Short mmCIF file of C-alpha atoms and ligand atoms in Angstrom, two decimals:
data_model
loop_
_atom_site.label_atom_id
_atom_site.label_comp_id
_atom_site.label_asym_id
_atom_site.label_seq_id
_atom_site.Cartn_x
_atom_site.Cartn_y
_atom_site.Cartn_z
CA UNK B 1 0.07 0.08 0.06
CA UNK B 2 1.08 3.28 -1.08
CA UNK B 3 1.50 6.33 1.59
CA UNK B 4 0.96 10.03 0.41
CA UNK B 5 1.18 12.80 2.28
CA UNK B 6 -1.76 15.13 2.37
CA UNK B 7 -0.20 18.55 3.03
CA UNK B 8 1.42 21.45 1.09
CA UNK B 9 3.77 22.19 4.22
CA UNK B 10 7.36 22.11 2.89
CA UNK B 11 9.06 20.91 6.35
CA UNK B 12 6.56 18.39 6.90
CA UNK B 13 7.31 17.00 3.29
CA UNK B 14 10.87 17.07 3.69
CA UNK B 15 10.69 15.43 6.87
CA UNK B 16 8.31 12.44 6.61
CA UNK B 17 10.05 11.62 3.27
CA UNK B 18 13.35 11.61 5.63
CA UNK B 19 11.50 8.44 7.13
CA UNK B 20 11.39 6.54 3.96
CA UNK B 21 7.57 5.74 4.12
CA UNK B 22 6.03 8.64 2.00
CA UNK B 23 5.38 7.40 -1.87
CA UNK B 24 3.98 10.84 -2.94
CA UNK B 25 2.01 13.72 -1.85
CA UNK B 26 -1.60 15.29 -2.15
CA UNK B 27 -2.60 18.95 -2.27
CA UNK B 28 -5.84 20.92 -2.24
CA UNK B 29 -6.47 24.56 -2.24
CA UNK B 30 -7.15 24.41 1.48
CA UNK B 31 -3.86 22.83 2.32
CA UNK B 32 -2.00 25.68 -0.26
CA UNK B 33 -3.56 28.45 1.39
CA UNK B 34 -2.50 27.60 4.70
CA UNK B 35 1.00 27.97 3.55
CA UNK B 36 0.81 31.52 2.26
CA UNK B 37 2.84 31.04 -0.74
CA UNK B 38 2.20 31.57 -4.44
CA UNK B 39 1.20 28.27 -5.84
CA UNK B 40 3.46 27.73 -8.81
CA UNK B 41 6.93 28.08 -6.85
CA UNK B 42 5.55 25.93 -4.11
CA UNK B 43 4.33 23.15 -6.49
CA UNK B 44 7.94 23.17 -8.17
CA UNK B 45 9.02 22.51 -4.77
CA UNK B 46 6.85 19.83 -3.30
CA UNK B 47 7.72 18.19 -6.50
CA UNK B 48 11.38 18.17 -6.37
CA UNK B 49 11.24 16.99 -2.94
CA UNK B 50 8.62 14.21 -3.08
CA UNK B 51 9.96 10.89 -4.68
CA UNK B 52 6.45 10.24 -6.56
CA UNK B 53 3.38 11.41 -7.66
CA UNK B 54 2.21 14.99 -6.27
CA UNK B 55 -1.66 15.61 -7.18
CA UNK B 56 -1.85 19.64 -7.75
CA UNK B 57 -5.53 21.02 -8.14
CA UNK B 58 -7.45 22.52 -10.89
CA UNK B 59 -9.43 25.47 -10.04
CA UNK B 60 -11.57 25.77 -13.82
CA UNK B 61 -14.92 24.76 -13.85
CA UNK B 62 -15.51 24.29 -17.54
CA UNK B 63 -13.78 21.23 -19.03
CA UNK B 64 -11.62 23.39 -21.90
CA UNK B 65 -10.96 25.47 -19.13
CA UNK B 66 -9.80 22.56 -16.78
CA UNK B 67 -8.20 20.83 -19.74
CA UNK B 68 -6.02 24.21 -20.42
CA UNK B 69 -4.93 24.46 -16.76
CA UNK B 70 -4.21 20.57 -16.18
CA UNK B 71 -1.92 21.23 -19.09
CA UNK B 72 -0.12 23.92 -17.25
CA UNK B 73 0.07 22.12 -13.86
CA UNK B 74 1.82 19.19 -15.90
CA UNK B 75 4.33 21.49 -17.08
CA UNK B 76 5.68 21.90 -13.53
CA UNK B 77 7.29 18.33 -13.05
CA UNK B 78 7.41 14.96 -14.38
CA UNK B 79 5.73 13.70 -11.53
CA UNK B 80 2.50 16.21 -11.69
CA UNK B 81 -0.80 14.38 -11.04
CA UNK B 82 -3.58 16.68 -11.87
CA UNK B 83 -6.46 16.62 -9.30
CA UNK B 84 -9.93 17.21 -10.72
CA UNK B 85 -13.08 17.82 -8.70
CA UNK B 86 -16.20 14.96 -9.42
CA UNK B 87 -18.18 17.47 -11.38
CA UNK B 88 -19.43 16.70 -14.86
CA UNK B 89 -17.03 19.03 -16.98
CA UNK B 90 -14.45 17.69 -14.45
CA UNK B 91 -14.94 13.96 -15.84
CA UNK B 92 -15.38 15.41 -19.20
CA UNK B 93 -11.83 16.97 -18.79
CA UNK B 94 -10.54 13.60 -17.44
CA UNK B 95 -11.61 11.87 -20.24
CA UNK B 96 -10.01 14.42 -22.55
CA UNK B 97 -6.32 14.41 -20.84
CA UNK B 98 -6.24 10.34 -20.17
CA UNK B 99 -6.41 10.54 -24.14
CA UNK B 100 -3.36 12.90 -23.61
CA UNK B 101 -1.56 10.33 -21.37
CA UNK B 102 -1.71 13.16 -18.48
CA UNK B 103 -2.48 11.48 -15.07
CA UNK B 104 -5.67 12.52 -13.28
CA UNK B 105 -6.82 12.26 -9.42
CA UNK B 106 -10.49 12.83 -9.45
CA UNK B 107 -10.93 14.52 -5.65
CA UNK B 108 -14.02 15.12 -3.96
CA UNK B 109 -15.51 11.62 -4.28
CA UNK B 110 -18.60 11.22 -1.88
CA UNK B 111 -20.61 7.87 -3.51
CA UNK B 112 -19.44 4.86 -5.32
CA UNK B 113 -21.21 6.09 -8.34
CA UNK B 114 -19.21 9.20 -8.77
CA UNK B 115 -16.08 6.73 -8.32
CA UNK B 116 -17.42 4.48 -11.04
CA UNK B 117 -17.73 7.41 -13.40
CA UNK B 118 -14.21 8.68 -13.13
CA UNK B 119 -12.93 5.22 -13.68
CA UNK B 120 -14.71 5.16 -16.80
CA UNK B 121 -13.68 8.08 -17.94
CA UNK B 122 -9.86 7.13 -17.53
CA UNK B 123 -9.21 8.74 -14.08
CA UNK B 124 -5.65 7.68 -12.78
CA UNK B 125 -6.84 7.61 -9.24
CA UNK B 126 -10.30 8.47 -7.59
CA UNK B 127 -10.14 10.03 -3.88
CA UNK B 128 -13.09 8.96 -1.78
CA UNK B 129 -13.21 11.45 1.15
CA UNK B 130 -13.78 8.76 3.86
CA UNK B 131 -13.61 11.19 6.83
CA UNK B 132 -16.19 13.80 5.30
CA UNK B 133 -18.57 10.54 5.00
CA UNK B 134 -17.94 9.36 8.74
CA UNK B 135 -18.78 13.19 9.94
CA UNK B 136 -22.54 12.65 8.16
CA UNK B 137 -23.20 9.91 10.02
CA UNK B 138 -22.18 7.24 7.47
CA UNK B 139 -19.19 4.82 7.23
CA UNK B 140 -16.50 6.08 5.25
CA UNK B 141 -14.75 2.94 4.88
CA UNK B 142 -17.93 1.42 2.99
CA UNK B 143 -17.38 3.77 0.20
CA UNK B 144 -13.75 2.29 -0.03
CA UNK B 145 -14.72 -1.02 0.20
CA UNK B 146 -17.81 -0.65 -2.87
CA UNK B 147 -15.28 0.93 -4.92
CA UNK B 148 -12.72 -1.78 -4.35
CA UNK B 149 -15.94 -4.20 -5.53
CA UNK B 150 -17.03 -2.28 -8.71
CA UNK B 151 -13.41 -1.57 -9.62
CA UNK B 152 -12.54 -5.52 -9.31
CA UNK B 153 -15.81 -6.38 -10.97
CA UNK B 154 -15.19 -4.64 -14.03
CA UNK B 155 -11.22 -5.06 -13.99
CA UNK B 156 -10.91 -0.96 -13.71
CA UNK B 157 -6.92 -0.08 -13.45
CA UNK B 158 -7.95 3.22 -11.42
CA UNK B 159 -6.40 3.23 -8.32
CA UNK B 160 -8.09 3.57 -5.23
CA UNK B 161 -6.57 6.94 -3.10
CA UNK B 162 -8.54 6.99 0.75
CA UNK B 163 -8.66 10.54 1.33
CA UNK B 164 -9.79 12.67 4.43
CA UNK B 165 -8.17 10.51 6.83
CA UNK B 166 -8.38 11.42 10.41
CA UNK B 167 -6.93 8.81 12.37
CA UNK B 168 -4.95 5.75 12.27
CA UNK B 169 -7.56 3.40 12.06
CA UNK B 170 -8.80 4.65 8.67
CA UNK B 171 -5.21 3.91 7.47
CA UNK B 172 -5.67 0.41 8.89
CA UNK B 173 -8.92 0.03 7.52
CA UNK B 174 -8.19 1.32 4.24
CA UNK B 175 -5.32 -1.29 4.27
CA UNK B 176 -7.43 -4.19 5.13
CA UNK B 177 -10.02 -2.97 2.60
CA UNK B 178 -7.27 -2.82 -0.43
CA UNK B 179 -7.26 0.65 -1.07
CA UNK B 180 -4.46 1.49 -3.27
CA UNK B 181 -3.35 4.57 -1.52
CA UNK B 182 -4.08 6.42 1.69
CA UNK B 183 -3.08 10.38 1.47
CA UNK B 184 -2.26 11.03 5.54
CA UNK B 185 -1.76 14.39 7.35
CA UNK B 186 1.32 14.71 9.06
CA UNK B 187 -0.29 14.25 12.41
CA UNK B 188 -1.69 11.02 11.84
CA UNK B 189 1.52 9.70 10.07
CA UNK B 190 3.35 10.53 13.15
CA UNK B 191 0.71 8.82 15.06
CA UNK B 192 1.31 5.42 12.89
CA UNK B 193 4.49 5.20 14.46
CA UNK B 194 2.98 5.15 18.25
CA UNK B 195 1.97 2.44 20.62
CA UNK B 196 2.01 2.80 24.53
CA UNK B 197 3.06 -0.98 25.11
CA UNK B 198 5.84 -0.56 22.75
CA UNK B 199 7.09 2.71 25.11
CA UNK B 200 6.92 0.11 28.07
CA UNK B 201 8.66 -2.69 26.33
CA UNK B 202 11.45 -0.16 24.98
CA UNK B 203 11.90 1.27 28.41
CA UNK B 204 12.17 -2.09 30.06
CA UNK B 205 14.91 -2.96 27.74
CA UNK B 206 16.57 0.03 28.47
CA UNK B 207 16.30 -0.40 31.90
CA UNK B 208 17.74 -3.52 31.79
CA UNK B 209 20.48 -3.23 29.40
CA UNK B 210 21.66 0.00 32.01
CA UNK B 211 22.40 -3.09 34.47
CA UNK B 212 24.48 -5.22 31.85
CA UNK B 213 27.96 -4.88 32.85
CA UNK B 214 30.73 -4.42 30.44
CA UNK B 215 28.99 -2.83 27.29
CA UNK B 216 31.38 -1.34 24.83
O1 G3P P 1 -6.45 16.53 0.27
C1 G3P P 1 -7.82 15.64 0.42
C2 G3P P 1 -8.11 15.25 1.48
O2 G3P P 1 -7.43 14.41 2.01
C3 G3P P 1 -8.76 16.68 1.92
O3 G3P P 1 -9.57 16.12 3.20
O4 G3P P 1 -11.71 16.25 4.71
O5 G3P P 1 -9.41 17.09 5.59
O6 G3P P 1 -10.50 18.08 3.79
P1 G3P P 1 -10.26 16.86 4.30
#
């Protein structure tokens, strides 16, 4: 399973990439706005640091304009994946971009049928927003499981990218459900390493090691 970092924060990207577990990154307008940076320079820096696909979001709303914006974004670096919201005009653009060989991530997926439409248009990734589903009183992970079944029924190559991840259980359940990727905020990425029992055991080992004589 691939891990993408869901952020536009350069220090966080540098730090997590150092850990050796980051396969890519995703950004969105909210994450970019938090940096206070001009997008194109920021995007180029992110793409230089990240050792894999980087999703950059198109803000146009009409198919021709989305395709034009996507082509511009794709010139930033070879690892750019163009992120396009799941609106009808967006999916028209996704189809055209797929024919041009430009990779797409169809985002803001809030139903398995939207994921099916995106896959039919040739999306490289679909991003179901599991945390947002949970916030509506629905089980976000059900969406991942249903999309997995649909893609497997029909042999779609589109990858399932679990998005809107809020806590480690979302990562665990995404892995169990067979999501291809989870895009993970920095605070959740850090939590993946932690377990109180590990701390207890390590402390016990350190204490016992302190009693061992003749250490180098
Ligand atoms: O970047 C896409 C997605 O993971 C953002 O989700 O719910 O935190 O806005 P959310």
